Short mmCIF file of C-alpha atoms in Angstrom, two decimals:
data_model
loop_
_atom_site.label_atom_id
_atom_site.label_comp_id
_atom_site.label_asym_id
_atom_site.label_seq_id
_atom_site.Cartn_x
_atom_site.Cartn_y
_atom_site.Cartn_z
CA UNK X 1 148.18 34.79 188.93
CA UNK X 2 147.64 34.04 184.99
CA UNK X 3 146.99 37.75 184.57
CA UNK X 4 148.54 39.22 181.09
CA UNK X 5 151.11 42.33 181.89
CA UNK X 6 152.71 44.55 180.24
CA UNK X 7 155.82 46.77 182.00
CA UNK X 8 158.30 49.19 180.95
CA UNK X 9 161.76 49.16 182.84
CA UNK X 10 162.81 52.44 184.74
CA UNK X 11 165.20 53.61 187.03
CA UNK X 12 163.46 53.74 190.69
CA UNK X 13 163.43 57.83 190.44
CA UNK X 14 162.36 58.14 186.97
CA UNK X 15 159.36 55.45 187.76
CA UNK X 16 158.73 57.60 190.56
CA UNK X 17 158.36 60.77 188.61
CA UNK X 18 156.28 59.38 186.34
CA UNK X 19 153.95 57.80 188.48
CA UNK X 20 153.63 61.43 190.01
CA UNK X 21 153.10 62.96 186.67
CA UNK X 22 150.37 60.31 185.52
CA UNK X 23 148.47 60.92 189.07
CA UNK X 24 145.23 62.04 187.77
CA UNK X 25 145.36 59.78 184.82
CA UNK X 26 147.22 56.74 185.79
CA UNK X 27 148.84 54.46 182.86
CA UNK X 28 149.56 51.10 185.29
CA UNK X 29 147.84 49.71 187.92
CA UNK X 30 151.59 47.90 189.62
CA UNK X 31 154.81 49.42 190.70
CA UNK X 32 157.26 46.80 191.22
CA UNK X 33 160.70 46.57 192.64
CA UNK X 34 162.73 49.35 193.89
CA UNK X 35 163.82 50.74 196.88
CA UNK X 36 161.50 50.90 199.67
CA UNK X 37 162.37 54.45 200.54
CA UNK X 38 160.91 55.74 196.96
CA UNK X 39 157.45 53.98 197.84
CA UNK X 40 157.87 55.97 201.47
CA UNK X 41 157.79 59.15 199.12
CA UNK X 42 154.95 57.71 196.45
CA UNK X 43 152.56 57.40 199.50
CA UNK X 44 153.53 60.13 201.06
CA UNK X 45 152.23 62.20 197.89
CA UNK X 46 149.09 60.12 198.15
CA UNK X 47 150.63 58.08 194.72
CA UNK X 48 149.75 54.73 196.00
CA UNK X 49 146.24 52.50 197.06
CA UNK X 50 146.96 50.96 200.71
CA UNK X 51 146.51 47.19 200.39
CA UNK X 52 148.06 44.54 203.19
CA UNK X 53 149.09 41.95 201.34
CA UNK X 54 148.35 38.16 201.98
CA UNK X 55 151.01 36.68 204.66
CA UNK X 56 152.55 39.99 205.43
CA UNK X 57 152.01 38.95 208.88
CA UNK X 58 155.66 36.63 208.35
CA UNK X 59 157.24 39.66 207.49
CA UNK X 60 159.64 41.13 210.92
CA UNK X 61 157.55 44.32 210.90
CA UNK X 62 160.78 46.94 210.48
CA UNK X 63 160.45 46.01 207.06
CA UNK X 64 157.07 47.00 206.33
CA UNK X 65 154.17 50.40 206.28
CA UNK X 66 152.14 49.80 208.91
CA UNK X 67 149.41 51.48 206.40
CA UNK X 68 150.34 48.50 204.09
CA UNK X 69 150.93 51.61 201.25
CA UNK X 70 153.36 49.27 199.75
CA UNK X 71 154.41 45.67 200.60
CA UNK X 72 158.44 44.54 200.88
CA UNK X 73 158.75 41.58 198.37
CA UNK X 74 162.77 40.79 198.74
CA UNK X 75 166.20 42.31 200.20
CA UNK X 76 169.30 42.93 198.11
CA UNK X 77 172.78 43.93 199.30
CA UNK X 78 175.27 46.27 197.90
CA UNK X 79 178.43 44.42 197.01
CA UNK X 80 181.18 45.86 194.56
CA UNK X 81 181.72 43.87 190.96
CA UNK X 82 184.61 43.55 189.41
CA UNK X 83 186.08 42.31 186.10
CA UNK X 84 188.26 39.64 186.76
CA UNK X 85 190.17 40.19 183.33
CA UNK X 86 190.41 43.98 183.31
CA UNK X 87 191.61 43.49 186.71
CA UNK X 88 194.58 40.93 185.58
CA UNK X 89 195.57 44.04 182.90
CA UNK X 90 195.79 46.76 185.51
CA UNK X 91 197.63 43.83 188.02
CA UNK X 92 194.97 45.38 190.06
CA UNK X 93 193.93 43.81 193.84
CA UNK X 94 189.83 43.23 194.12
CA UNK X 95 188.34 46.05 195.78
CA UNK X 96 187.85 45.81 199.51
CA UNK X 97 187.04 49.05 200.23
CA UNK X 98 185.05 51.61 199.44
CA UNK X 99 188.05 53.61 199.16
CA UNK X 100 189.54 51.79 196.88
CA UNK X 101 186.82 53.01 193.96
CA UNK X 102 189.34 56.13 194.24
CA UNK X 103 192.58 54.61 194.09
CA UNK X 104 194.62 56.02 190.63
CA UNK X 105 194.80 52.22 189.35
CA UNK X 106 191.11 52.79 188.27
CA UNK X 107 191.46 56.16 186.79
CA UNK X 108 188.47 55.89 183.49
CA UNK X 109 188.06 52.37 184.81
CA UNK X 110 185.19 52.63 187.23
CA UNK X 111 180.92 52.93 186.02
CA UNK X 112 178.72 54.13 188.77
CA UNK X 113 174.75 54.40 188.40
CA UNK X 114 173.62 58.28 189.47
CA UNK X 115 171.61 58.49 192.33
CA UNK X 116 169.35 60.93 191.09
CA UNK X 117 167.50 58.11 188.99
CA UNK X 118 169.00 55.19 190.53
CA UNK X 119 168.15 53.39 193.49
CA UNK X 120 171.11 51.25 193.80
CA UNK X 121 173.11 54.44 193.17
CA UNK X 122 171.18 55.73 195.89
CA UNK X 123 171.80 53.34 198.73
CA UNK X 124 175.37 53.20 197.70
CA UNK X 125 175.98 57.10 199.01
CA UNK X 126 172.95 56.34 201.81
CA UNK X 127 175.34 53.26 202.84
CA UNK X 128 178.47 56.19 202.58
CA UNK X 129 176.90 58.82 204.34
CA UNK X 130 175.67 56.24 207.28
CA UNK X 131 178.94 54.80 207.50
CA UNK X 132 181.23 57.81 207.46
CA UNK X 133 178.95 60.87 208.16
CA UNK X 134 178.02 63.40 205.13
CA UNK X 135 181.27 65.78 204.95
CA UNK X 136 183.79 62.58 204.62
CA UNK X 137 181.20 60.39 202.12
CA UNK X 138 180.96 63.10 199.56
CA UNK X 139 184.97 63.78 199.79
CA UNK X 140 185.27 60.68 199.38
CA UNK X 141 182.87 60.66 195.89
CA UNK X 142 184.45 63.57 194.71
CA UNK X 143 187.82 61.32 194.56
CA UNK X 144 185.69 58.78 193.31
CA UNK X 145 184.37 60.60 190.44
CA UNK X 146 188.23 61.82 188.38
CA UNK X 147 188.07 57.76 188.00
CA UNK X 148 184.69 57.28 187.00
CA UNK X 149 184.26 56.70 183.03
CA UNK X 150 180.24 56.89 182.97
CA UNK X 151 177.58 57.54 185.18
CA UNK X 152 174.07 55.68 184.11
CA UNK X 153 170.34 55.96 184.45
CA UNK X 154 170.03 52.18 185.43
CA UNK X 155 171.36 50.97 188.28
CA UNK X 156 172.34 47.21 186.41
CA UNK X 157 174.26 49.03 183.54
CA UNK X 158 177.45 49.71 185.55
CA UNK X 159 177.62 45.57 186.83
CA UNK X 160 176.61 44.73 182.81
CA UNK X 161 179.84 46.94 181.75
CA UNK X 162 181.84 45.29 183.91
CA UNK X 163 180.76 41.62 183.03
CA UNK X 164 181.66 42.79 179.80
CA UNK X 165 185.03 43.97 180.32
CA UNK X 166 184.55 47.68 179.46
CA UNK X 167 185.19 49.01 182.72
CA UNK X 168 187.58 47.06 186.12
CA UNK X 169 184.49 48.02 188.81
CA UNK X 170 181.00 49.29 189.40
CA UNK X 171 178.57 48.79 192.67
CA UNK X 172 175.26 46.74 192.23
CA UNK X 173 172.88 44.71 194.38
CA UNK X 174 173.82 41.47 194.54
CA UNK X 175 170.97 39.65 191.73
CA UNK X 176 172.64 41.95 189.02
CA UNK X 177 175.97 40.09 189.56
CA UNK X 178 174.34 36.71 190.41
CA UNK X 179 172.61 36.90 187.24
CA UNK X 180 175.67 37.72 185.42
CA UNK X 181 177.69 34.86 186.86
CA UNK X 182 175.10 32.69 185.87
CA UNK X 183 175.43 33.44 182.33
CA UNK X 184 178.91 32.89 182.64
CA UNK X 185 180.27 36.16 182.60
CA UNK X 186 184.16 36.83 183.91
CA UNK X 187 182.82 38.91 186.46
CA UNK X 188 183.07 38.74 190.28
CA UNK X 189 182.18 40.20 193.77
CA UNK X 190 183.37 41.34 197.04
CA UNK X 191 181.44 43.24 200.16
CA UNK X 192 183.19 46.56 201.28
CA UNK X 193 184.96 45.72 204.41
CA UNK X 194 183.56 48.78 206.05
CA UNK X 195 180.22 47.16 205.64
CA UNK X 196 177.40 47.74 203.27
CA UNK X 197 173.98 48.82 202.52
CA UNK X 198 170.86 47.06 201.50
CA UNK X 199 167.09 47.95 200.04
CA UNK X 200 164.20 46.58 200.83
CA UNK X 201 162.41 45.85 197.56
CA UNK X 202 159.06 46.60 197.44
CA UNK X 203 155.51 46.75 195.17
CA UNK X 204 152.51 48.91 195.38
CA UNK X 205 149.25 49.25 193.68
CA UNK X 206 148.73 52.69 192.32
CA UNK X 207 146.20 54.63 193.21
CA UNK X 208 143.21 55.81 191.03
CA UNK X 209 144.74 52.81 188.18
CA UNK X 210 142.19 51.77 186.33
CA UNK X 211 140.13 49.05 187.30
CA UNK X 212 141.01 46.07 185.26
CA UNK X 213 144.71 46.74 186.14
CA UNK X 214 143.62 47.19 189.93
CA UNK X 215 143.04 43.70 190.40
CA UNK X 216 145.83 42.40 188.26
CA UNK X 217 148.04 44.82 190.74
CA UNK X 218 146.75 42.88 193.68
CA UNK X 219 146.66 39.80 193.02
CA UNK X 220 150.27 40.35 192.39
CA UNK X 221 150.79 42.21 195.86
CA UNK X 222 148.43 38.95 197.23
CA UNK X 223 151.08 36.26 195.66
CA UNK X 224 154.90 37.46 195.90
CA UNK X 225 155.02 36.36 199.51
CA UNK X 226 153.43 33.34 198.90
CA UNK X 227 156.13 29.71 198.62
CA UNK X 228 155.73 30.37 195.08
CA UNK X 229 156.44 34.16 195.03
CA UNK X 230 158.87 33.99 197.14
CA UNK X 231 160.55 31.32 195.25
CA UNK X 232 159.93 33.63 192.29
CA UNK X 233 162.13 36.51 193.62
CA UNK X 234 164.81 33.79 194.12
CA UNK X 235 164.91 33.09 190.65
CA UNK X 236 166.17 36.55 189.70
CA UNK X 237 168.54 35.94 192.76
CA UNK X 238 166.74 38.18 195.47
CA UNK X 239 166.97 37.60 199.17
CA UNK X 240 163.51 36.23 200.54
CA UNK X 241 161.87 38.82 202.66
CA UNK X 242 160.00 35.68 204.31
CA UNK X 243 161.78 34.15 206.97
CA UNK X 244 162.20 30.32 205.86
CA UNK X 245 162.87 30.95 202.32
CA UNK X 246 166.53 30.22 200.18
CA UNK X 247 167.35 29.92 196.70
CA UNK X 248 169.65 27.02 196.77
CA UNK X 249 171.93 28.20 193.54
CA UNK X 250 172.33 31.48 194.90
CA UNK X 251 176.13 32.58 195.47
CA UNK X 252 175.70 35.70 197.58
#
């Protein structure tokens, strides 16, 4: 767009609180990337400016607001990571399950993001919940947790500790270990044979931003599903939300 920005990197829920607490004197006119369901609560709260985006008409409809209060710019998959060489020391098997995150093996071996800042932490128990009902997801998290070494604010700090060999397994959206891969980290991935969750990423423009960063904030919302936005969100390994589009190095 050959507009200037400047961002600060938060966890979905702690962008969302402070776009709530800066609502009658916003601080930035773009919220980008996150979990849909955390825009569904921003415009619920009257946090974001309604804007339908340029070619949202490509996009299947059940991933969009029909108020256009935000606009879905990719799709990412949970899938578990694992350190290859932490895995060779504990002549561990890869995880296939989610069960397996509470297998003894990985007792102070396992980083999980927490869900109350985290969106990837949050679809992770959404995906739980959905696939074994409420009761049986948080057993199963309870287990979980005696083997879990560190719970983070970020949801891409558990996949980084893995690629770096501090912990055998963490959960992440598939860019975060794409990315890693690609920088040629020991680190690899498998999907939970139970199945597994996704997010729809989205932006918004906030509402009441002042003016100057209004129109930076949509022209952004008015390229990312563009060919060249879309492209874009490939390059940080994101599914295209466009039908059509395909990043040709991804591995996922």
């Amino acid at each position: 767009t050959g507009v200037q920005a400047r961002f600060i990197r938060l966890g979905a829920g702690e962008i969302l609180a402070r776009v709530r607490a800066e609502k009658a004197n916003p601080q930035a006119g773009l919220w980008l990337a996150g979990a849909a369901d955390n825009f569904i609560q921003g415009a619920s709260e009257g946090l974001l400016a309604p804007h339908k985006a340029k070619g949202i008409e490509a996009v299947e409809p059940k991933y969009t607001d029909s108020k256009g209060a935000w606009t879905p710019i990719s799709l990412s998959p949970i899938v578990f990571a694992y350190s290859q060489d932490y895995l060779k020391n504990l002549k561990a098997q890869p995880p296939k399950s989610w069960k397996d995150f509470a297998d003894p093996v990985f007792a102070n071996a396992v980083a999980l993001a927490h869900p109350a800042a985290s969106g990837t932490a949050y679809v992770s128990l959404a995906t739980l919940v959905q696939l074994m009902g409420e009761d049986p997801a948080f057993a199963l998290m309870k287990q979980i947790d005696k083997n879990v070494v560190q719970y983070t604010r970020s949801g891409t700090a558990p996949s980084r500790m893995a690629a770096s060999n501090e912990v055998a397994l963490a959960t992440a959206f598939s860019q975060d270990v794409e990315a890693a891969i690609q920088q040629g980290y020991p680190l690899s991935f498998s999907f939970p044979e139970e199945g597994t969750g996704f997010e729809v990423n989205a932006a918004a423009i906030v509402a009441n931003a002042p003016e100057d960063q209004r129109q930076g904030a949509t022209a952004f919302i008015d390229w990312v599903l563009t060919e060249n936005g879309q492209k874009a969100m490939g390059l940080t390994f994101r599914g295209p939300i466009v039908p059509g589009f395909k990043n040709p190095d991804a591995k996922i």
